[in-house]
CSV table of C-alpha atoms (C1' of nucleotides) in Angstrom, one decimal:
chain,number,residue,atom,x,y,z
A,1,MET,CA,1.5,67.6,262.0
A,2,ARG,CA,0.0,66.4,259.1
A,3,VAL,CA,-2.5,63.2,258.7
A,4,GLY,CA,0.2,60.7,258.3
A,5,GLU,CA,2.0,61.6,261.7
A,6,LEU,CA,-1.5,61.6,263.3
A,7,ALA,CA,-2.1,58.2,262.0
A,8,LYS,CA,1.3,57.1,263.0
A,9,ARG,CA,0.8,58.5,266.6
A,10,SER,CA,-2.7,57.1,267.1
A,11,GLY,CA,-2.3,53.8,265.4
A,12,VAL,CA,-5.4,54.7,263.2
A,13,PRO,CA,-4.9,54.3,259.5
A,14,VAL,CA,-5.0,57.3,257.3
A,15,PRO,CA,-8.1,56.3,255.4
A,16,THR,CA,-10.0,55.8,258.7
A,17,ILE,CA,-9.0,59.3,260.0
A,18,LYS,CA,-10.2,60.8,256.6
A,19,TYR,CA,-13.5,58.9,257.3
A,20,TYR,CA,-13.9,60.0,260.8
A,21,LEU,CA,-13.2,63.6,259.5
A,22,ARG,CA,-16.2,63.2,257.0
A,23,GLU,CA,-18.3,61.8,259.7
A,24,GLY,CA,-17.7,64.8,261.9
A,25,LEU,CA,-16.0,62.8,264.7
A,26,LEU,CA,-12.9,65.0,264.2
A,27,PRO,CA,-12.7,68.5,263.6
A,28,ALA,CA,-10.9,69.5,260.4
A,29,GLY,CA,-7.3,70.4,260.5
A,30,VAL,CA,-6.2,74.1,259.8
A,31,LEU,CA,-5.7,74.3,256.0
A,32,THR,CA,-2.4,76.1,255.1
A,33,SER,CA,-2.8,75.0,251.4
A,34,PRO,CA,-5.8,73.7,249.3
A,35,ASN,CA,-4.4,70.4,250.1
A,36,GLN,CA,-2.4,70.6,253.2
A,37,ALA,CA,-3.8,70.8,256.9
A,38,HIS,CA,-2.3,70.8,260.2
A,39,TYR,CA,-3.4,68.8,263.2
A,40,ASP,CA,-2.2,69.5,266.7
A,41,ASP,CA,-2.4,67.4,270.1
A,42,GLU,CA,-6.0,68.1,270.6
A,43,HIS,CA,-6.8,66.3,267.2
A,44,LEU,CA,-4.8,63.4,268.6
A,45,ARG,CA,-6.4,63.5,272.1
A,46,ARG,CA,-9.9,63.6,270.4
A,47,LEU,CA,-8.9,60.7,268.0
A,48,ARG,CA,-7.7,58.6,270.9
A,49,LEU,CA,-10.9,59.3,272.8
A,50,VAL,CA,-13.1,58.5,269.7
A,51,ARG,CA,-11.4,55.1,269.5
A,52,ALA,CA,-11.7,54.4,273.2
A,53,LEU,CA,-15.3,55.1,273.0
A,54,MET,CA,-15.8,52.6,270.2
A,55,GLU,CA,-13.4,49.8,271.3
A,56,VAL,CA,-14.1,49.8,275.0
A,57,GLY,CA,-17.4,51.5,275.2
A,58,GLY,CA,-18.8,49.6,272.3
A,59,LEU,CA,-20.3,52.8,271.0
A,60,SER,CA,-21.4,53.2,267.4
A,61,ILE,CA,-20.2,56.1,265.3
A,62,ALA,CA,-23.6,57.8,265.7
A,63,SER,CA,-23.3,57.6,269.6
A,64,VAL,CA,-19.9,58.8,269.7
A,65,ARG,CA,-20.9,61.9,267.6
A,66,GLU,CA,-23.7,62.4,270.1
A,67,VAL,CA,-21.3,62.1,273.0
A,68,LEU,CA,-19.0,64.4,271.5
A,69,ALA,CA,-21.7,66.9,270.8
A,70,THR,CA,-22.6,66.7,274.6
A,71,ILE,CA,-19.0,67.2,275.7
A,72,ASP,CA,-18.5,70.1,273.3
A,73,THR,CA,-21.7,71.8,274.5
A,74,ARG,CA,-20.6,74.4,277.0
A,75,ASP,CA,-23.5,76.0,278.7
A,76,ASP,CA,-24.6,73.5,281.5
A,77,SER,CA,-23.8,73.2,284.9
A,78,LEU,CA,-21.5,70.2,285.7
A,79,HIS,CA,-24.3,68.3,287.5
A,80,SER,CA,-26.6,68.6,284.4
A,81,LYS,CA,-23.5,68.0,282.2
A,82,LEU,CA,-23.1,64.5,283.9
A,83,GLY,CA,-26.7,63.7,283.4
A,84,ALA,CA,-26.5,64.6,279.4
A,85,VAL,CA,-23.3,62.6,279.3
A,86,GLN,CA,-25.1,59.6,280.8
A,87,GLU,CA,-27.9,60.0,278.6
A,88,ALA,CA,-25.7,59.9,275.6
A,89,ILE,CA,-23.8,56.8,276.6
A,90,SER,CA,-26.8,54.9,277.7
A,91,GLN,CA,-28.8,53.9,274.6
A,92,PRO,CA,-31.0,51.2,275.4
A,93,GLY,CA,-31.7,48.4,273.1
A,94,SER,CA,-35.1,47.7,271.5
A,95,VAL,CA,-36.6,45.3,274.0
A,96,GLU,CA,-40.3,46.1,274.7
A,97,LEU,CA,-40.8,46.7,278.3
A,98,ASP,CA,-42.7,44.5,280.9
A,99,PRO,CA,-45.3,46.5,282.7
A,100,LEU,CA,-44.1,44.6,285.9
A,101,ALA,CA,-40.5,45.5,285.4
A,102,VAL,CA,-41.5,49.3,285.0
A,103,GLU,CA,-43.4,49.1,288.3
A,104,ASP,CA,-40.2,47.5,289.7
A,105,VAL,CA,-38.1,50.4,288.6
A,106,GLN,CA,-40.5,52.9,289.9
A,107,GLY,CA,-40.6,51.0,293.3
A,108,PHE,CA,-36.9,51.2,293.5
A,109,LEU,CA,-36.9,54.9,292.6
A,110,ARG,CA,-39.4,55.7,295.0
A,111,ARG,CA,-37.7,53.7,297.5
A,112,GLN,CA,-34.5,55.9,296.9
A,113,GLY,CA,-36.5,59.2,297.3
A,114,GLU,CA,-36.7,60.1,293.8
A,115,GLU,CA,-39.8,62.0,293.4
A,116,GLU,CA,-40.2,62.7,289.7
A,117,CYS,CA,-40.5,59.5,288.0
A,118,ALA,CA,-43.4,60.0,285.8
A,119,ASP,CA,-42.2,57.9,282.8
A,120,VAL,CA,-39.5,55.4,283.1
A,121,THR,CA,-38.8,55.7,279.4
A,122,GLU,CA,-38.1,59.4,279.4
A,123,SER,CA,-34.7,58.8,280.6
A,124,ASN,CA,-32.2,56.5,278.7
A,125,VAL,CA,-31.0,55.2,282.1
A,126,THR,CA,-34.0,54.1,283.8
A,127,HIS,CA,-35.3,52.9,280.3
A,128,LEU,CA,-32.2,50.8,280.1
A,129,LEU,CA,-32.8,49.6,283.6
A,130,ALA,CA,-36.5,48.7,282.7
A,131,ALA,CA,-35.3,46.9,279.9
A,132,ALA,CA,-32.8,44.6,281.5
A,133,LEU,CA,-35.5,43.8,284.3
A,134,SER,CA,-37.9,43.0,281.4
A,135,ALA,CA,-35.3,40.7,279.7
A,136,ALA,CA,-34.9,39.1,283.0
A,137,ARG,CA,-38.7,38.4,283.5
A,138,SER,CA,-38.7,37.1,279.9
A,139,VAL,CA,-36.5,34.3,280.8
A,140,GLY,CA,-38.2,33.4,284.1
A,141,HIS,CA,-36.2,35.4,286.4
A,142,ASP,CA,-39.0,37.5,288.0
A,143,HIS,CA,-37.1,38.3,291.2
A,144,PHE,CA,-34.2,39.8,289.8
A,145,GLN,CA,-35.2,43.3,291.1
A,146,ASP,CA,-34.5,41.9,294.6
A,147,LEU,CA,-30.9,42.5,293.6
A,148,LEU,CA,-31.3,46.3,293.1
A,149,ASP,CA,-31.0,47.3,296.7
A,150,PRO,CA,-27.8,45.2,297.4
A,151,TYR,CA,-26.5,46.6,293.9
A,152,LEU,CA,-27.1,50.0,294.9
A,153,GLU,CA,-25.4,49.6,298.3
A,154,GLY,CA,-22.2,48.4,296.6
A,155,LEU,CA,-22.6,51.0,293.8
A,156,LYS,CA,-22.6,54.0,296.2
A,157,ILE,CA,-19.2,53.1,297.2
A,158,ILE,CA,-18.2,52.9,293.6
A,159,ALA,CA,-20.0,56.1,292.7
A,160,GLN,CA,-18.3,58.0,295.4
A,161,ALA,CA,-14.9,56.7,294.2
A,162,ASP,CA,-16.0,57.8,290.6
A,163,LEU,CA,-17.0,61.2,291.6
A,164,ASP,CA,-14.0,61.6,293.7
A,165,TYR,CA,-11.9,60.7,290.6
A,166,ILE,CA,-13.7,63.0,288.3
A,167,ALA,CA,-13.4,66.0,290.7
A,168,SER,CA,-9.8,65.4,291.0
A,169,ARG,CA,-9.1,66.5,287.4
A,170,GLY,CA,-7.7,69.8,286.8
A,171,SER,CA,-9.6,72.0,284.2
A,172,ARG,CA,-13.4,71.9,283.4
A,173,ASP,CA,-12.7,70.2,280.2
A,174,ASP,CA,-10.8,67.5,281.9
A,175,VAL,CA,-13.5,67.0,284.3
A,176,ILE,CA,-16.1,66.6,281.5
A,177,GLU,CA,-13.9,64.2,279.5
A,178,ALA,CA,-13.4,62.2,282.7
A,179,MET,CA,-17.2,62.0,283.2
A,180,VAL,CA,-17.2,60.2,279.7
A,181,VAL,CA,-14.1,58.1,280.1
A,182,GLY,CA,-14.6,57.3,283.7
A,183,THR,CA,-18.2,56.2,283.2
A,184,LEU,CA,-17.6,54.1,280.0
A,185,ILE,CA,-14.3,52.7,280.7
A,186,GLY,CA,-15.5,52.4,284.2
A,187,ASP,CA,-18.2,50.1,283.1
A,188,THR,CA,-15.8,47.7,281.4
A,189,VAL,CA,-13.5,47.7,284.5
A,190,ILE,CA,-16.4,47.0,286.7
A,191,LYS,CA,-17.6,44.1,284.5
A,192,ALA,CA,-14.2,42.5,284.8
A,193,VAL,CA,-13.6,43.3,288.5
A,194,ARG,CA,-17.1,41.9,289.1
A,195,ARG,CA,-16.1,38.7,287.4
A,196,LEU,CA,-13.0,38.5,289.5
A,197,ALA,CA,-15.2,39.0,292.5
A,198,HIS,CA,-17.4,36.2,291.5
A,199,ALA,CA,-14.5,33.8,291.1
A,200,GLN,CA,-13.2,35.0,294.7
A,201,VAL,CA,-16.5,34.7,296.4
A,202,SER,CA,-17.3,31.5,294.7
A,203,ARG,CA,-14.1,29.7,295.7
A,204,LYS,CA,-14.9,30.7,299.4
A,205,VAL,CA,-18.5,30.0,299.5
A,206,ILE,CA,-19.7,27.6,296.8
A,207,GLY,CA,-16.6,25.4,297.0
A,208,ASP,CA,-17.4,22.8,294.8
A,209,SER,CA,-20.8,21.6,295.6
A,210,VAL,CA,-24.0,23.4,296.5
A,211,VAL,CA,-26.8,22.0,294.4
A,212,PRO,CA,-27.8,18.4,293.8
A,213,ASP,CA,-27.5,16.9,290.4
A,214,GLU,CA,-30.8,17.7,288.8
A,215,GLY,CA,-33.9,19.2,289.9
B,1,MET,CA,-46.0,23.0,269.2
B,2,ARG,CA,-44.9,24.0,265.6
B,3,VAL,CA,-42.7,26.9,264.5
B,4,GLY,CA,-45.6,29.2,264.2
B,5,GLU,CA,-46.7,29.1,267.6
B,6,LEU,CA,-43.1,29.2,268.9
B,7,ALA,CA,-43.0,32.4,266.8
B,8,LYS,CA,-46.2,33.8,268.5
B,9,ARG,CA,-45.1,32.9,272.0
B,10,SER,CA,-41.7,34.3,271.8
B,11,GLY,CA,-42.3,37.2,269.5
B,12,VAL,CA,-39.5,36.0,267.2
B,13,PRO,CA,-40.3,35.9,263.5
B,14,VAL,CA,-40.5,32.6,261.9
B,15,PRO,CA,-37.7,33.2,259.4
B,16,THR,CA,-35.6,34.2,262.4
B,17,ILE,CA,-36.2,31.0,264.2
B,18,LYS,CA,-35.2,29.2,261.0
B,19,TYR,CA,-32.2,31.2,260.9
B,20,TYR,CA,-31.2,30.4,264.6
B,21,LEU,CA,-32.1,26.6,263.9
B,22,ARG,CA,-29.5,26.9,261.0
B,23,GLU,CA,-26.9,28.7,263.0
B,24,GLY,CA,-27.2,26.1,265.8
B,25,LEU,CA,-28.6,28.4,268.4
B,26,LEU,CA,-31.6,26.1,268.9
B,27,PRO,CA,-31.8,22.4,268.7
B,28,ALA,CA,-34.0,21.1,265.9
B,29,GLY,CA,-37.5,19.9,266.8
B,30,VAL,CA,-38.7,16.6,266.8
B,31,LEU,CA,-39.4,15.5,263.3
B,32,THR,CA,-42.9,13.7,263.0
B,33,SER,CA,-42.8,14.0,259.1
B,34,PRO,CA,-40.4,15.0,256.7
B,35,ASN,CA,-41.6,18.5,257.0
B,36,GLN,CA,-43.2,18.6,260.4
B,37,ALA,CA,-41.6,19.1,263.6
B,38,HIS,CA,-42.5,19.6,267.3
B,39,TYR,CA,-41.0,22.0,269.6
B,40,ASP,CA,-41.6,22.0,273.3
B,41,ASP,CA,-41.3,24.6,276.4
B,42,GLU,CA,-37.5,24.0,276.3
B,43,HIS,CA,-37.1,25.3,272.8
B,44,LEU,CA,-39.3,28.4,273.9
B,45,ARG,CA,-36.9,28.8,277.0
B,46,ARG,CA,-33.8,28.5,274.8
B,47,LEU,CA,-35.1,31.0,272.3
B,48,ARG,CA,-35.8,33.6,275.0
B,49,LEU,CA,-32.4,33.0,276.5
B,50,VAL,CA,-30.8,33.5,273.2
B,51,ARG,CA,-32.7,36.6,272.5
B,52,ALA,CA,-32.0,38.0,276.1
B,53,LEU,CA,-28.1,37.4,275.5
B,54,MET,CA,-28.3,39.3,272.2
B,55,GLU,CA,-30.6,42.3,273.1
B,56,VAL,CA,-29.4,43.0,276.8
B,57,GLY,CA,-25.9,41.3,276.8
B,58,GLY,CA,-25.2,42.6,273.2
B,59,LEU,CA,-23.6,39.1,272.4
B,60,SER,CA,-23.0,38.2,268.9
B,61,ILE,CA,-24.4,35.0,267.4
B,62,ALA,CA,-21.1,33.5,267.5
B,63,SER,CA,-20.6,34.4,271.3
B,64,VAL,CA,-24.1,33.3,272.0
B,65,ARG,CA,-23.3,29.8,270.4
B,66,GLU,CA,-20.2,29.8,272.6
B,67,VAL,CA,-22.0,30.5,275.6
B,68,LEU,CA,-24.8,27.9,275.0
B,69,ALA,CA,-22.2,25.3,274.3
B,70,THR,CA,-20.5,26.0,277.8
B,71,ILE,CA,-23.9,25.8,279.3
B,72,ASP,CA,-24.6,22.5,277.7
B,73,THR,CA,-21.3,21.1,278.6
B,74,ARG,CA,-22.0,18.9,281.6
B,75,ASP,CA,-18.7,17.7,283.0
B,76,ASP,CA,-17.4,20.8,285.4
B,77,SER,CA,-18.0,21.6,288.9
B,78,LEU,CA,-20.3,24.7,289.5
B,79,HIS,CA,-17.4,26.8,290.5
B,80,SER,CA,-15.2,25.8,287.2
B,81,LYS,CA,-18.6,26.2,285.2
B,82,LEU,CA,-18.7,29.8,286.3
B,83,GLY,CA,-15.3,30.2,285.3
B,84,ALA,CA,-16.1,29.0,281.9
B,85,VAL,CA,-19.3,30.8,281.6
B,86,GLN,CA,-17.5,34.0,282.3
B,87,GLU,CA,-14.7,33.4,279.9
B,88,ALA,CA,-17.5,32.8,277.4
B,89,ILE,CA,-19.3,36.2,278.0
B,90,SER,CA,-16.3,38.1,278.3
B,91,GLN,CA,-14.8,38.8,274.8
B,92,PRO,CA,-12.1,41.5,274.9
B,93,GLY,CA,-11.8,43.8,272.0
B,94,SER,CA,-8.7,44.2,270.0
B,95,VAL,CA,-7.0,46.7,271.8
B,96,GLU,CA,-3.3,46.3,271.9
B,97,LEU,CA,-2.3,46.2,275.7
B,98,ASP,CA,-0.2,48.9,277.4
B,99,PRO,CA,2.6,47.1,279.3
B,100,LEU,CA,1.9,49.5,282.3
B,101,ALA,CA,-1.8,48.6,282.1
B,102,VAL,CA,-0.6,44.9,282.3
B,103,GLU,CA,1.6,45.7,285.2
B,104,ASP,CA,-1.4,47.3,287.0
B,105,VAL,CA,-3.5,44.4,286.5
B,106,GLN,CA,-0.6,42.1,288.0
B,107,GLY,CA,-0.3,44.1,290.9
B,108,PHE,CA,-4.0,44.3,291.7
B,109,LEU,CA,-4.2,40.4,291.4
B,110,ARG,CA,-1.1,40.2,293.6
B,111,ARG,CA,-2.7,42.6,296.1
B,112,GLN,CA,-5.8,40.3,296.2
B,113,GLY,CA,-3.7,37.3,297.0
B,114,GLU,CA,-4.2,35.7,293.4
B,115,GLU,CA,-0.9,33.9,292.9
B,116,GLU,CA,-1.1,32.4,289.4
B,117,CYS,CA,-1.1,35.3,287.4
B,118,ALA,CA,1.4,34.3,284.8
B,119,ASP,CA,-0.1,35.8,281.7
B,120,VAL,CA,-2.9,38.7,281.8
B,121,THR,CA,-4.0,37.6,278.5
B,122,GLU,CA,-4.6,33.9,279.2
B,123,SER,CA,-8.1,34.8,280.8
B,124,ASN,CA,-10.4,36.9,279.0
B,125,VAL,CA,-11.5,38.6,282.3
B,126,THR,CA,-8.1,39.7,283.1
B,127,HIS,CA,-7.5,40.5,279.3
B,128,LEU,CA,-10.4,42.8,279.4
B,129,LEU,CA,-9.5,44.4,282.4
B,130,ALA,CA,-6.0,45.2,280.9
B,131,ALA,CA,-7.5,46.4,277.7
B,132,ALA,CA,-9.8,48.7,279.6
B,133,LEU,CA,-6.9,50.2,281.6
B,134,SER,CA,-4.8,50.5,278.3
B,135,ALA,CA,-7.7,52.5,276.9
B,136,ALA,CA,-7.6,54.7,279.8
B,137,ARG,CA,-4.0,55.3,279.6
B,138,SER,CA,-4.3,55.9,275.9
B,139,VAL,CA,-6.6,58.9,276.7
B,140,GLY,CA,-4.5,60.3,279.4
B,141,HIS,CA,-6.0,58.7,282.3
B,142,ASP,CA,-2.9,57.0,283.7
B,143,HIS,CA,-4.2,56.7,287.3
B,144,PHE,CA,-7.4,54.9,286.6
B,145,GLN,CA,-6.1,51.9,288.3
B,146,ASP,CA,-6.3,53.5,291.5
B,147,LEU,CA,-10.1,53.0,291.2
B,148,LEU,CA,-9.6,49.1,291.3
B,149,ASP,CA,-9.5,48.9,295.1
B,150,PRO,CA,-12.6,50.9,295.8
B,151,TYR,CA,-14.4,49.1,292.7
B,152,LEU,CA,-13.6,45.7,294.2
B,153,GLU,CA,-14.9,47.0,297.7
B,154,GLY,CA,-18.2,47.8,296.1
B,155,LEU,CA,-18.1,44.8,294.0
B,156,LYS,CA,-17.7,42.4,296.7
B,157,ILE,CA,-21.0,43.4,298.1
B,158,ILE,CA,-22.5,42.8,294.7
B,159,ALA,CA,-20.9,39.7,294.0
B,160,GLN,CA,-22.2,38.3,297.3
B,161,ALA,CA,-25.7,39.2,296.5
B,162,ASP,CA,-25.1,37.6,293.0
B,163,LEU,CA,-23.9,34.3,294.4
B,164,ASP,CA,-26.8,34.1,296.8
B,165,TYR,CA,-29.1,34.7,294.0
B,166,ILE,CA,-27.7,32.1,291.8
B,167,ALA,CA,-27.6,29.5,294.7
B,168,SER,CA,-31.1,30.3,295.5
B,169,ARG,CA,-32.1,28.6,292.3
B,170,GLY,CA,-33.7,25.1,292.2
B,171,SER,CA,-32.0,22.9,289.8
B,172,ARG,CA,-28.6,22.5,288.7
B,173,ASP,CA,-29.6,23.9,285.2
B,174,ASP,CA,-31.3,26.8,286.8
B,175,VAL,CA,-28.1,27.6,288.5
B,176,ILE,CA,-26.0,27.3,285.4
B,177,GLU,CA,-28.6,29.4,283.5
B,178,ALA,CA,-28.7,31.9,286.4
B,179,MET,CA,-24.9,32.3,286.1
B,180,VAL,CA,-25.3,33.4,282.6
B,181,VAL,CA,-28.5,35.5,282.9
B,182,GLY,CA,-27.3,37.0,286.3
B,183,THR,CA,-24.0,38.0,285.0
B,184,LEU,CA,-24.9,39.7,281.8
B,185,ILE,CA,-28.2,41.1,282.6
B,186,GLY,CA,-26.7,42.1,285.9
B,187,ASP,CA,-24.0,43.9,283.9
B,188,THR,CA,-26.6,46.0,282.2
B,189,VAL,CA,-28.5,46.6,285.7
B,190,ILE,CA,-25.3,47.6,287.3
B,191,LYS,CA,-24.5,50.0,284.5
B,192,ALA,CA,-27.8,51.8,284.9
B,193,VAL,CA,-27.8,51.6,288.7
B,194,ARG,CA,-24.4,53.0,288.7
B,195,ARG,CA,-25.4,56.2,286.6
B,196,LEU,CA,-28.4,56.5,288.9
B,197,ALA,CA,-26.0,56.4,291.9
B,198,HIS,CA,-23.7,59.0,290.1
B,199,ALA,CA,-26.7,61.4,289.9
B,200,GLN,CA,-27.4,60.8,293.4
B,201,VAL,CA,-23.9,61.3,294.6
B,202,SER,CA,-23.4,64.2,292.4
B,203,ARG,CA,-26.6,65.9,293.6
B,204,LYS,CA,-25.1,65.8,297.2
B,205,VAL,CA,-21.4,66.5,296.5
B,206,ILE,CA,-20.9,68.4,293.3
B,207,GLY,CA,-24.0,70.4,293.6
B,208,ASP,CA,-23.4,73.0,290.9
B,209,SER,CA,-19.9,74.1,291.2
B,210,VAL,CA,-16.7,72.4,292.2
B,211,VAL,CA,-14.3,73.5,289.4
B,212,PRO,CA,-13.3,76.9,288.0
B,213,ASP,CA,-14.0,77.8,284.4
B,214,GLU,CA,-11.1,76.7,282.5
B,215,GLY,CA,-7.7,75.4,283.4
C,1,DC,C1',-61.7,15.1,249.0
C,2,DC,C1',-60.3,19.6,247.7
C,3,DT,C1',-58.2,23.6,248.6
C,4,DA,C1',-55.6,27.1,251.5
C,5,DA,C1',-52.4,27.9,254.6
C,6,DA,C1',-48.6,26.3,257.1
C,7,DT,C1',-44.2,23.7,257.3
C,8,DG,C1',-39.1,22.2,256.9
C,9,DG,C1',-35.3,22.9,254.3
C,10,DA,C1',-32.1,25.5,251.5
C,11,DT,C1',-30.4,29.5,248.7
C,12,DA,C1',-30.2,34.1,247.7
C,13,DG,C1',-30.7,38.7,248.7
C,14,DC,C1',-30.9,43.0,251.8
C,15,DG,C1',-30.0,46.9,254.8
C,16,DG,C1',-26.9,48.8,258.1
C,17,DT,C1',-22.2,49.7,259.7
C,18,DA,C1',-17.5,50.7,259.6
C,19,DC,C1',-14.4,51.1,257.1
C,20,DT,C1',-11.2,50.9,252.6
C,21,DC,C1',-10.2,51.9,247.9
C,22,DT,C1',-9.6,54.8,244.0
C,23,DC,C1',-9.2,58.9,241.7
C,24,DT,C1',-7.9,63.8,241.0
C,25,DA,C1',-5.6,67.9,241.7
C,26,DC,C1',-2.3,69.7,244.2
C,27,DT,C1',2.1,70.3,247.5
C,28,DA,C1',6.3,69.3,249.9
C,29,DT,C1',10.8,67.2,249.8
C,30,DC,C1',15.0,65.3,248.3
D,1,DG,C1',12.2,67.0,238.5
D,2,DA,C1',11.2,62.6,240.4
D,3,DT,C1',8.9,60.7,244.4
D,4,DA,C1',6.0,60.7,248.0
D,5,DG,C1',2.5,62.6,250.7
D,6,DT,C1',-2.2,65.3,251.0
D,7,DA,C1',-7.2,67.1,250.8
D,8,DG,C1',-11.3,65.9,249.4
D,9,DA,C1',-14.9,63.0,247.7
D,10,DG,C1',-17.5,58.9,245.8
D,11,DA,C1',-17.6,54.0,245.1
D,12,DG,C1',-16.6,49.7,246.6
D,13,DT,C1',-16.0,45.9,250.4
D,14,DA,C1',-16.6,42.7,254.3
D,15,DC,C1',-19.3,41.3,257.9
D,16,DC,C1',-23.4,40.6,260.4
D,17,DG,C1',-28.1,39.6,261.4
D,18,DC,C1',-31.7,38.9,259.4
D,19,DT,C1',-35.5,38.6,255.4
D,20,DA,C1',-37.5,36.9,251.1
D,21,DT,C1',-38.3,33.3,247.9
D,22,DC,C1',-38.8,28.9,246.4
D,23,DC,C1',-39.9,23.8,246.7
D,24,DA,C1',-42.3,19.7,248.0
D,25,DT,C1',-44.8,18.0,251.6
D,26,DT,C1',-48.5,18.3,255.1
D,27,DT,C1',-51.9,19.7,257.8
D,28,DA,C1',-56.6,22.1,258.8
D,29,DG,C1',-61.1,23.6,257.5
D,30,DG,C1',-65.3,23.1,254.9
DNA sequence: CCTAAATGGATAGCGGTACTCTCTACTATC
DNA sequence: GATAGTAGAGAGTACCGCTATCCATTTAGG
């Protein structure tokens, strides 16, 4: 197919596709003439992935490029590939870390039997966690880390479901893409379902009055 | 205090504070002269909240303004306030919804005993969920909704912890702020811990080989 | 009291991001 | 042979979150 049909089938405007080609988010089509190229279903699939990463995952073009590069690297074991994918999709903001929050993270990791926790900022994931706890502290929530253990309890169930889902995919390529899609779209799904669960629990527990007027 | 000290104590540059004042993210200080105003600890607290919402929650200025407006509205019960806060912090992207994904969401809600599910797009939260499942479908993941039930199972544990945390706050104002902070910063913490749980489970289950080379 | 620094207020400009437009030379199709 | 589509590439645009500059006034220090 040519770029027009790719645009029609993906819902992405032609100029935007050209832009993605220039930015290296999409591999070039096969040239049949100096100004004619053919694109196949792989291009369509990749294009939809790019859009999903941006729209649902909220990733920037630069992050998408990094994620795609990680996906396309073909030398790691699946376990380390999962790690690499997670690093690529977990860009922490530029919050400066509260040492107490760093300590909280290290304590948590230690509690979970993680031995090698030299520097929290070495991994995007632990950095992200420390940044979030720092932000909590900065707004006066200095016991937010107490939630880590119950969170992990719930997330073990979720992570098991995630891994089952990923492993149920057919080819190795599908497994790797499912890591990205499952993790990023999963984040959004979890966000939404958590809010629904809040509403459910709140309806049962809080009812309508739990706290007096003003403290 | 004057704006200079507010800047020093919050780490936010003076011009940025002025900008936030203009944008209505911060209430004006008390004028003591035509060009002198006093700010108090409430301003500092609010400023830090604004930064936390933007840096960790990834909210835009417009969203922050909306959230603050919701916080400051003082007429709802806590239960409905939680709902309002959730709506304000759950802006769905502009993905067009797949009818099948909408059906998935409705089925899920029905399964959970939610009766009133006329229009999924009426609530930002269900819209967000439908958008995420639509994106999953668009990249060929048309059974992602099978994860909803295990997700809810894990998230019930998390939501209970959240509600306990929120309810443990002192004043009504603190409770309301904890809804925002706990939900948004909680999202990020959950994101990070989920990745750690992935690594943990993956180390145990996947080990290093689960899927053959190529399908 | 005088001067330097800071302040409130307002307007304009800047840097980054994600497109979108425009152009040229060519090709496919009717 | 007229019309529409195409590859490739540079310029332009729109929005967002600041940042810089200016002004008249005021405060703080010697």
